[in-house]
Amino acid sequence: MVVIDEILLKLGEVGLWVQAVGLLVIIWIIVQGITMYFNRKRRLLLMEINNRLKNVEKKLSKF
């Protein structure tokens, strides 16, 4: 019975490590999602600025 108890204790420790790693992965995914959201907003803003710049260049080339 002592061997079985030791095995169960080791499995419990491994389970706690797996749980901790899983929590870190979930936090990492949340941070990546937030980063992607803000990067999308910046990219859309840059695209809008680029379109306005093209319009100004077209108007200047007409002169």
PDB file of N, CA, C and O in Angstrom:
ATOM      1  N   MET A   1       0.806  -1.196   0.000  1.00  0.00           N
ATOM      2  CA  MET A   1       0.000   0.000   0.000  1.00  0.00           C
ATOM      3  C   MET A   1       0.851   1.264   0.000  1.00  0.00           C
ATOM      4  O   MET A   1       0.399   2.294  -0.452  1.00  0.00           O
ATOM      5  N   VAL A   2       2.047   1.178   0.554  1.00  0.00           N
ATOM      6  CA  VAL A   2       2.919   2.342   0.612  1.00  0.00           C
ATOM      7  C   VAL A   2       3.299   2.778  -0.800  1.00  0.00           C
ATOM      8  O   VAL A   2       3.339   3.970  -1.112  1.00  0.00           O
ATOM      9  N   VAL A   3       3.538   1.824  -1.698  1.00  0.00           N
ATOM     10  CA  VAL A   3       3.920   2.135  -3.077  1.00  0.00           C
ATOM     11  C   VAL A   3       2.764   2.828  -3.792  1.00  0.00           C
ATOM     12  O   VAL A   3       2.960   3.807  -4.505  1.00  0.00           O
ATOM     13  N   ILE A   4       1.562   2.345  -3.577  1.00  0.00           N
ATOM     14  CA  ILE A   4       0.388   2.947  -4.221  1.00  0.00           C
ATOM     15  C   ILE A   4       0.183   4.372  -3.716  1.00  0.00           C
ATOM     16  O   ILE A   4      -0.121   5.284  -4.496  1.00  0.00           O
ATOM     17  N   ASP A   5       0.386   4.591  -2.423  1.00  0.00           N
ATOM     18  CA  ASP A   5       0.248   5.940  -1.864  1.00  0.00           C
ATOM     19  C   ASP A   5       1.275   6.895  -2.467  1.00  0.00           C
ATOM     20  O   ASP A   5       0.965   8.044  -2.779  1.00  0.00           O
ATOM     21  N   GLU A   6       2.505   6.400  -2.627  1.00  0.00           N
ATOM     22  CA  GLU A   6       3.549   7.244  -3.220  1.00  0.00           C
ATOM     23  C   GLU A   6       3.220   7.585  -4.670  1.00  0.00           C
ATOM     24  O   GLU A   6       3.424   8.718  -5.111  1.00  0.00           O
ATOM     25  N   ILE A   7       2.709   6.614  -5.397  1.00  0.00           N
ATOM     26  CA  ILE A   7       2.334   6.851  -6.801  1.00  0.00           C
ATOM     27  C   ILE A   7       1.209   7.886  -6.876  1.00  0.00           C
ATOM     28  O   ILE A   7       1.239   8.794  -7.706  1.00  0.00           O
ATOM     29  N   LEU A   8       0.235   7.748  -5.999  1.00  0.00           N
ATOM     30  CA  LEU A   8      -0.878   8.701  -5.991  1.00  0.00           C
ATOM     31  C   LEU A   8      -0.408  10.108  -5.636  1.00  0.00           C
ATOM     32  O   LEU A   8      -0.883  11.096  -6.210  1.00  0.00           O
ATOM     33  N   LEU A   9       0.538  10.211  -4.705  1.00  0.00           N
ATOM     34  CA  LEU A   9       1.075  11.522  -4.353  1.00  0.00           C
ATOM     35  C   LEU A   9       1.819  12.147  -5.533  1.00  0.00           C
ATOM     36  O   LEU A   9       1.684  13.344  -5.811  1.00  0.00           O
ATOM     37  N   LYS A  10       2.608  11.342  -6.245  1.00  0.00           N
ATOM     38  CA  LYS A  10       3.342  11.851  -7.413  1.00  0.00           C
ATOM     39  C   LYS A  10       2.367  12.276  -8.505  1.00  0.00           C
ATOM     40  O   LYS A  10       2.558  13.304  -9.159  1.00  0.00           O
ATOM     41  N   LEU A  11       1.321  11.488  -8.709  1.00  0.00           N
ATOM     42  CA  LEU A  11       0.309  11.863  -9.713  1.00  0.00           C
ATOM     43  C   LEU A  11      -0.378  13.165  -9.331  1.00  0.00           C
ATOM     44  O   LEU A  11      -0.690  13.994 -10.193  1.00  0.00           O
ATOM     45  N   GLY A  12      -0.617  13.369  -8.050  1.00  0.00           N
ATOM     46  CA  GLY A  12      -1.225  14.616  -7.588  1.00  0.00           C
ATOM     47  C   GLY A  12      -0.322  15.800  -7.852  1.00  0.00           C
ATOM     48  O   GLY A  12      -0.786  16.869  -8.274  1.00  0.00           O
ATOM     49  N   GLU A  13       0.995  15.619  -7.642  1.00  0.00           N
ATOM     50  CA  GLU A  13       1.934  16.703  -7.923  1.00  0.00           C
ATOM     51  C   GLU A  13       1.970  17.026  -9.407  1.00  0.00           C
ATOM     52  O   GLU A  13       1.991  18.202  -9.797  1.00  0.00           O
ATOM     53  N   VAL A  14       1.974  15.986 -10.223  1.00  0.00           N
ATOM     54  CA  VAL A  14       1.967  16.203 -11.677  1.00  0.00           C
ATOM     55  C   VAL A  14       0.680  16.920 -12.084  1.00  0.00           C
ATOM     56  O   VAL A  14       0.699  17.826 -12.921  1.00  0.00           O
ATOM     57  N   GLY A  15      -0.429  16.538 -11.490  1.00  0.00           N
ATOM     58  CA  GLY A  15      -1.700  17.190 -11.782  1.00  0.00           C
ATOM     59  C   GLY A  15      -1.682  18.673 -11.447  1.00  0.00           C
ATOM     60  O   GLY A  15      -2.219  19.502 -12.196  1.00  0.00           O
ATOM     61  N   LEU A  16      -1.060  19.021 -10.337  1.00  0.00           N
ATOM     62  CA  LEU A  16      -0.964  20.434  -9.962  1.00  0.00           C
ATOM     63  C   LEU A  16      -0.101  21.207 -10.953  1.00  0.00           C
ATOM     64  O   LEU A  16      -0.405  22.351 -11.306  1.00  0.00           O
ATOM     65  N   TRP A  17       0.997  20.584 -11.411  1.00  0.00           N
ATOM     66  CA  TRP A  17       1.852  21.241 -12.412  1.00  0.00           C
ATOM     67  C   TRP A  17       1.095  21.444 -13.720  1.00  0.00           C
ATOM     68  O   TRP A  17       1.180  22.507 -14.337  1.00  0.00           O
ATOM     69  N   VAL A  18       0.351  20.442 -14.141  1.00  0.00           N
ATOM     70  CA  VAL A  18      -0.429  20.559 -15.375  1.00  0.00           C
ATOM     71  C   VAL A  18      -1.470  21.664 -15.233  1.00  0.00           C
ATOM     72  O   VAL A  18      -1.689  22.456 -16.157  1.00  0.00           O
ATOM     73  N   GLN A  19      -2.080  21.757 -14.086  1.00  0.00           N
ATOM     74  CA  GLN A  19      -3.079  22.796 -13.840  1.00  0.00           C
ATOM     75  C   GLN A  19      -2.440  24.180 -13.890  1.00  0.00           C
ATOM     76  O   GLN A  19      -2.991  25.127 -14.474  1.00  0.00           O
ATOM     77  N   ALA A  20      -1.262  24.318 -13.308  1.00  0.00           N
ATOM     78  CA  ALA A  20      -0.571  25.612 -13.316  1.00  0.00           C
ATOM     79  C   ALA A  20      -0.174  26.007 -14.734  1.00  0.00           C
ATOM     80  O   ALA A  20      -0.336  27.168 -15.132  1.00  0.00           O
ATOM     81  N   VAL A  21       0.329  25.058 -15.499  1.00  0.00           N
ATOM     82  CA  VAL A  21       0.712  25.353 -16.885  1.00  0.00           C
ATOM     83  C   VAL A  21      -0.526  25.722 -17.700  1.00  0.00           C
ATOM     84  O   VAL A  21      -0.494  26.649 -18.517  1.00  0.00           O
ATOM     85  N   GLY A  22      -1.622  25.035 -17.473  1.00  0.00           N
ATOM     86  CA  GLY A  22      -2.868  25.354 -18.170  1.00  0.00           C
ATOM     87  C   GLY A  22      -3.339  26.759 -17.869  1.00  0.00           C
ATOM     88  O   GLY A  22      -3.797  27.490 -18.753  1.00  0.00           O
ATOM     89  N   LEU A  23      -3.203  27.176 -16.624  1.00  0.00           N
ATOM     90  CA  LEU A  23      -3.587  28.536 -16.240  1.00  0.00           C
ATOM     91  C   LEU A  23      -2.711  29.565 -16.943  1.00  0.00           C
ATOM     92  O   LEU A  23      -3.211  30.580 -17.433  1.00  0.00           O
ATOM     93  N   LEU A  24      -1.413  29.282 -17.025  1.00  0.00           N
ATOM     94  CA  LEU A  24      -0.508  30.194 -17.737  1.00  0.00           C
ATOM     95  C   LEU A  24      -0.866  30.286 -19.218  1.00  0.00           C
ATOM     96  O   LEU A  24      -0.819  31.366 -19.809  1.00  0.00           O
ATOM     97  N   VAL A  25      -1.226  29.168 -19.816  1.00  0.00           N
ATOM     98  CA  VAL A  25      -1.604  29.171 -21.232  1.00  0.00           C
ATOM     99  C   VAL A  25      -2.867  30.000 -21.440  1.00  0.00           C
ATOM    100  O   VAL A  25      -2.956  30.784 -22.393  1.00  0.00           O
ATOM    101  N   ILE A  26      -3.821  29.869 -20.555  1.00  0.00           N
ATOM    102  CA  ILE A  26      -5.064  30.645 -20.678  1.00  0.00           C
ATOM    103  C   ILE A  26      -4.778  32.140 -20.542  1.00  0.00           C
ATOM    104  O   ILE A  26      -5.287  32.956 -21.310  1.00  0.00           O
ATOM    105  N   ILE A  27      -3.929  32.508 -19.594  1.00  0.00           N
ATOM    106  CA  ILE A  27      -3.570  33.924 -19.435  1.00  0.00           C
ATOM    107  C   ILE A  27      -2.859  34.428 -20.685  1.00  0.00           C
ATOM    108  O   ILE A  27      -3.127  35.533 -21.163  1.00  0.00           O
ATOM    109  N   TRP A  28      -1.965  33.615 -21.237  1.00  0.00           N
ATOM    110  CA  TRP A  28      -1.235  33.991 -22.453  1.00  0.00           C
ATOM    111  C   TRP A  28      -2.204  34.206 -23.617  1.00  0.00           C
ATOM    112  O   TRP A  28      -2.072  35.171 -24.377  1.00  0.00           O
ATOM    113  N   ILE A  29      -3.195  33.327 -23.764  1.00  0.00           N
ATOM    114  CA  ILE A  29      -4.185  33.462 -24.843  1.00  0.00           C
ATOM    115  C   ILE A  29      -4.984  34.755 -24.670  1.00  0.00           C
ATOM    116  O   ILE A  29      -5.257  35.461 -25.653  1.00  0.00           O
ATOM    117  N   ILE A  30      -5.357  35.087 -23.443  1.00  0.00           N
ATOM    118  CA  ILE A  30      -6.107  36.324 -23.196  1.00  0.00           C
ATOM    119  C   ILE A  30      -5.268  37.543 -23.571  1.00  0.00           C
ATOM    120  O   ILE A  30      -5.755  38.470 -24.238  1.00  0.00           O
ATOM    121  N   VAL A  31      -3.997  37.542 -23.177  1.00  0.00           N
ATOM    122  CA  VAL A  31      -3.117  38.671 -23.499  1.00  0.00           C
ATOM    123  C   VAL A  31      -2.941  38.790 -25.014  1.00  0.00           C
ATOM    124  O   VAL A  31      -2.971  39.896 -25.563  1.00  0.00           O
ATOM    125  N   GLN A  32      -2.790  37.664 -25.705  1.00  0.00           N
ATOM    126  CA  GLN A  32      -2.649  37.700 -27.159  1.00  0.00           C
ATOM    127  C   GLN A  32      -3.908  38.239 -27.829  1.00  0.00           C
ATOM    128  O   GLN A  32      -3.840  38.976 -28.810  1.00  0.00           O
ATOM    129  N   GLY A  33      -5.069  37.876 -27.307  1.00  0.00           N
ATOM    130  CA  GLY A  33      -6.325  38.384 -27.855  1.00  0.00           C
ATOM    131  C   GLY A  33      -6.441  39.893 -27.709  1.00  0.00           C
ATOM    132  O   GLY A  33      -6.854  40.598 -28.643  1.00  0.00           O
ATOM    133  N   ILE A  34      -6.067  40.404 -26.541  1.00  0.00           N
ATOM    134  CA  ILE A  34      -6.104  41.852 -26.326  1.00  0.00           C
ATOM    135  C   ILE A  34      -5.128  42.554 -27.263  1.00  0.00           C
ATOM    136  O   ILE A  34      -5.444  43.587 -27.862  1.00  0.00           O
ATOM    137  N   THR A  35      -3.938  41.983 -27.413  1.00  0.00           N
ATOM    138  CA  THR A  35      -2.935  42.565 -28.309  1.00  0.00           C
ATOM    139  C   THR A  35      -3.431  42.584 -29.748  1.00  0.00           C
ATOM    140  O   THR A  35      -3.258  43.585 -30.458  1.00  0.00           O
ATOM    141  N   MET A  36      -4.039  41.499 -30.188  1.00  0.00           N
ATOM    142  CA  MET A  36      -4.568  41.456 -31.553  1.00  0.00           C
ATOM    143  C   MET A  36      -5.648  42.503 -31.766  1.00  0.00           C
ATOM    144  O   MET A  36      -5.731  43.119 -32.831  1.00  0.00           O
ATOM    145  N   TYR A  37      -6.490  42.725 -30.769  1.00  0.00           N
ATOM    146  CA  TYR A  37      -7.552  43.727 -30.874  1.00  0.00           C
ATOM    147  C   TYR A  37      -6.966  45.121 -31.081  1.00  0.00           C
ATOM    148  O   TYR A  37      -7.374  45.854 -31.986  1.00  0.00           O
ATOM    149  N   PHE A  38      -5.983  45.498 -30.255  1.00  0.00           N
ATOM    150  CA  PHE A  38      -5.395  46.831 -30.376  1.00  0.00           C
ATOM    151  C   PHE A  38      -4.578  46.968 -31.651  1.00  0.00           C
ATOM    152  O   PHE A  38      -4.566  48.041 -32.272  1.00  0.00           O
ATOM    153  N   ASN A  39      -3.911  45.903 -32.080  1.00  0.00           N
ATOM    154  CA  ASN A  39      -3.167  45.959 -33.339  1.00  0.00           C
ATOM    155  C   ASN A  39      -4.120  46.146 -34.521  1.00  0.00           C
ATOM    156  O   ASN A  39      -3.796  46.846 -35.478  1.00  0.00           O
ATOM    157  N   ARG A  40      -5.296  45.542 -34.448  1.00  0.00           N
ATOM    158  CA  ARG A  40      -6.287  45.702 -35.517  1.00  0.00           C
ATOM    159  C   ARG A  40      -6.755  47.151 -35.593  1.00  0.00           C
ATOM    160  O   ARG A  40      -6.879  47.719 -36.679  1.00  0.00           O
ATOM    161  N   LYS A  41      -7.009  47.759 -34.432  1.00  0.00           N
ATOM    162  CA  LYS A  41      -7.429  49.160 -34.415  1.00  0.00           C
ATOM    163  C   LYS A  41      -6.344  50.051 -35.025  1.00  0.00           C
ATOM    164  O   LYS A  41      -6.643  50.946 -35.815  1.00  0.00           O
ATOM    165  N   ARG A  42      -5.094  49.802 -34.679  1.00  0.00           N
ATOM    166  CA  ARG A  42      -4.002  50.610 -35.228  1.00  0.00           C
ATOM    167  C   ARG A  42      -3.866  50.402 -36.729  1.00  0.00           C
ATOM    168  O   ARG A  42      -3.623  51.349 -37.474  1.00  0.00           O
ATOM    169  N   ARG A  43      -4.008  49.147 -37.171  1.00  0.00           N
ATOM    170  CA  ARG A  43      -3.891  48.857 -38.600  1.00  0.00           C
ATOM    171  C   ARG A  43      -4.991  49.559 -39.391  1.00  0.00           C
ATOM    172  O   ARG A  43      -4.741  50.128 -40.459  1.00  0.00           O
ATOM    173  N   LEU A  44      -6.211  49.543 -38.869  1.00  0.00           N
ATOM    174  CA  LEU A  44      -7.311  50.222 -39.556  1.00  0.00           C
ATOM    175  C   LEU A  44      -7.069  51.726 -39.613  1.00  0.00           C
ATOM    176  O   LEU A  44      -7.355  52.373 -40.628  1.00  0.00           O
ATOM    177  N   LEU A  45      -6.534  52.290 -38.532  1.00  0.00           N
ATOM    178  CA  LEU A  45      -6.226  53.716 -38.518  1.00  0.00           C
ATOM    179  C   LEU A  45      -5.150  54.042 -39.549  1.00  0.00           C
ATOM    180  O   LEU A  45      -5.264  55.025 -40.291  1.00  0.00           O
ATOM    181  N   LEU A  46      -4.129  53.213 -39.641  1.00  0.00           N
ATOM    182  CA  LEU A  46      -3.067  53.438 -40.625  1.00  0.00           C
ATOM    183  C   LEU A  46      -3.597  53.319 -42.051  1.00  0.00           C
ATOM    184  O   LEU A  46      -3.186  54.062 -42.945  1.00  0.00           O
ATOM    185  N   MET A  47      -4.519  52.393 -42.279  1.00  0.00           N
ATOM    186  CA  MET A  47      -5.109  52.253 -43.613  1.00  0.00           C
ATOM    187  C   MET A  47      -5.917  53.496 -43.977  1.00  0.00           C
ATOM    188  O   MET A  47      -5.880  53.966 -45.112  1.00  0.00           O
ATOM    189  N   GLU A  48      -6.642  54.041 -43.003  1.00  0.00           N
ATOM    190  CA  GLU A  48      -7.415  55.260 -43.243  1.00  0.00           C
ATOM    191  C   GLU A  48      -6.486  56.434 -43.561  1.00  0.00           C
ATOM    192  O   GLU A  48      -6.742  57.208 -44.495  1.00  0.00           O
ATOM    193  N   ILE A  49      -5.405  56.565 -42.805  1.00  0.00           N
ATOM    194  CA  ILE A  49      -4.433  57.634 -43.067  1.00  0.00           C
ATOM    195  C   ILE A  49      -3.822  57.467 -44.447  1.00  0.00           C
ATOM    196  O   ILE A  49      -3.639  58.439 -45.185  1.00  0.00           O
ATOM    197  N   ASN A  50      -3.522  56.243 -44.823  1.00  0.00           N
ATOM    198  CA  ASN A  50      -2.945  55.966 -46.135  1.00  0.00           C
ATOM    199  C   ASN A  50      -3.909  56.369 -47.256  1.00  0.00           C
ATOM    200  O   ASN A  50      -3.500  56.963 -48.263  1.00  0.00           O
ATOM    201  N   ASN A  51      -5.177  56.061 -47.090  1.00  0.00           N
ATOM    202  CA  ASN A  51      -6.171  56.429 -48.109  1.00  0.00           C
ATOM    203  C   ASN A  51      -6.291  57.951 -48.239  1.00  0.00           C
ATOM    204  O   ASN A  51      -6.376  58.488 -49.350  1.00  0.00           O
ATOM    205  N   ARG A  52      -6.284  58.643 -47.104  1.00  0.00           N
ATOM    206  CA  ARG A  52      -6.350  60.107 -47.149  1.00  0.00           C
ATOM    207  C   ARG A  52      -5.115  60.688 -47.838  1.00  0.00           C
ATOM    208  O   ARG A  52      -5.217  61.640 -48.621  1.00  0.00           O
ATOM    209  N   LEU A  53      -3.966  60.121 -47.562  1.00  0.00           N
ATOM    210  CA  LEU A  53      -2.727  60.592 -48.181  1.00  0.00           C
ATOM    211  C   LEU A  53      -2.763  60.383 -49.695  1.00  0.00           C
ATOM    212  O   LEU A  53      -2.335  61.254 -50.466  1.00  0.00           O
ATOM    213  N   LYS A  54      -3.311  59.246 -50.127  1.00  0.00           N
ATOM    214  CA  LYS A  54      -3.428  58.995 -51.570  1.00  0.00           C
ATOM    215  C   LYS A  54      -4.353  60.021 -52.222  1.00  0.00           C
ATOM    216  O   LYS A  54      -4.079  60.498 -53.323  1.00  0.00           O
ATOM    217  N   ASN A  55      -5.449  60.350 -51.525  1.00  0.00           N
ATOM    218  CA  ASN A  55      -6.369  61.356 -52.073  1.00  0.00           C
ATOM    219  C   ASN A  55      -5.694  62.713 -52.192  1.00  0.00           C
ATOM    220  O   ASN A  55      -5.868  63.419 -53.189  1.00  0.00           O
ATOM    221  N   VAL A  56      -4.915  63.087 -51.195  1.00  0.00           N
ATOM    222  CA  VAL A  56      -4.201  64.375 -51.240  1.00  0.00           C
ATOM    223  C   VAL A  56      -3.183  64.348 -52.374  1.00  0.00           C
ATOM    224  O   VAL A  56      -3.046  65.343 -53.126  1.00  0.00           O
ATOM    225  N   GLU A  57      -2.490  63.240 -52.556  1.00  0.00           N
ATOM    226  CA  GLU A  57      -1.509  63.143 -53.649  1.00  0.00           C
ATOM    227  C   GLU A  57      -2.190  63.260 -55.003  1.00  0.00           C
ATOM    228  O   GLU A  57      -1.654  63.915 -55.927  1.00  0.00           O
ATOM    229  N   LYS A  58      -3.356  62.665 -55.155  1.00  0.00           N
ATOM    230  CA  LYS A  58      -4.077  62.779 -56.427  1.00  0.00           C
ATOM    231  C   LYS A  58      -4.493  64.227 -56.706  1.00  0.00           C
ATOM    232  O   LYS A  58      -4.377  64.714 -57.838  1.00  0.00           O
ATOM    233  N   LYS A  59      -4.970  64.915 -55.664  1.00  0.00           N
ATOM    234  CA  LYS A  59      -5.386  66.301 -55.844  1.00  0.00           C
ATOM    235  C   LYS A  59      -4.189  67.178 -56.185  1.00  0.00           C
ATOM    236  O   LYS A  59      -4.288  68.101 -57.011  1.00  0.00           O
ATOM    237  N   LEU A  60      -3.052  66.916 -55.554  1.00  0.00           N
ATOM    238  CA  LEU A  60      -1.854  67.702 -55.849  1.00  0.00           C
ATOM    239  C   LEU A  60      -1.331  67.428 -57.254  1.00  0.00           C
ATOM    240  O   LEU A  60      -0.839  68.352 -57.929  1.00  0.00           O
ATOM    241  N   SER A  61      -1.461  66.203 -57.707  1.00  0.00           N
ATOM    242  CA  SER A  61      -0.948  65.896 -59.054  1.00  0.00           C
ATOM    243  C   SER A  61      -1.842  66.507 -60.143  1.00  0.00           C
ATOM    244  O   SER A  61      -1.388  66.715 -61.261  1.00  0.00           O
ATOM    245  N   LYS A  62      -3.093  66.814 -59.814  1.00  0.00           N
ATOM    246  CA  LYS A  62      -3.975  67.441 -60.792  1.00  0.00           C
ATOM    247  C   LYS A  62      -3.590  68.899 -61.034  1.00  0.00           C
ATOM    248  O   LYS A  62      -3.848  69.456 -62.098  1.00  0.00           O
ATOM    249  N   PHE A  63      -2.963  69.528 -60.032  1.00  0.00           N
ATOM    250  CA  PHE A  63      -2.576  70.922 -60.170  1.00  0.00           C
ATOM    251  C   PHE A  63      -1.413  71.052 -61.054  1.00  0.00           C
ATOM    252  O   PHE A  63      -0.541  71.065 -61.462  1.00  0.00           O
TER     253      PHE A  63
END
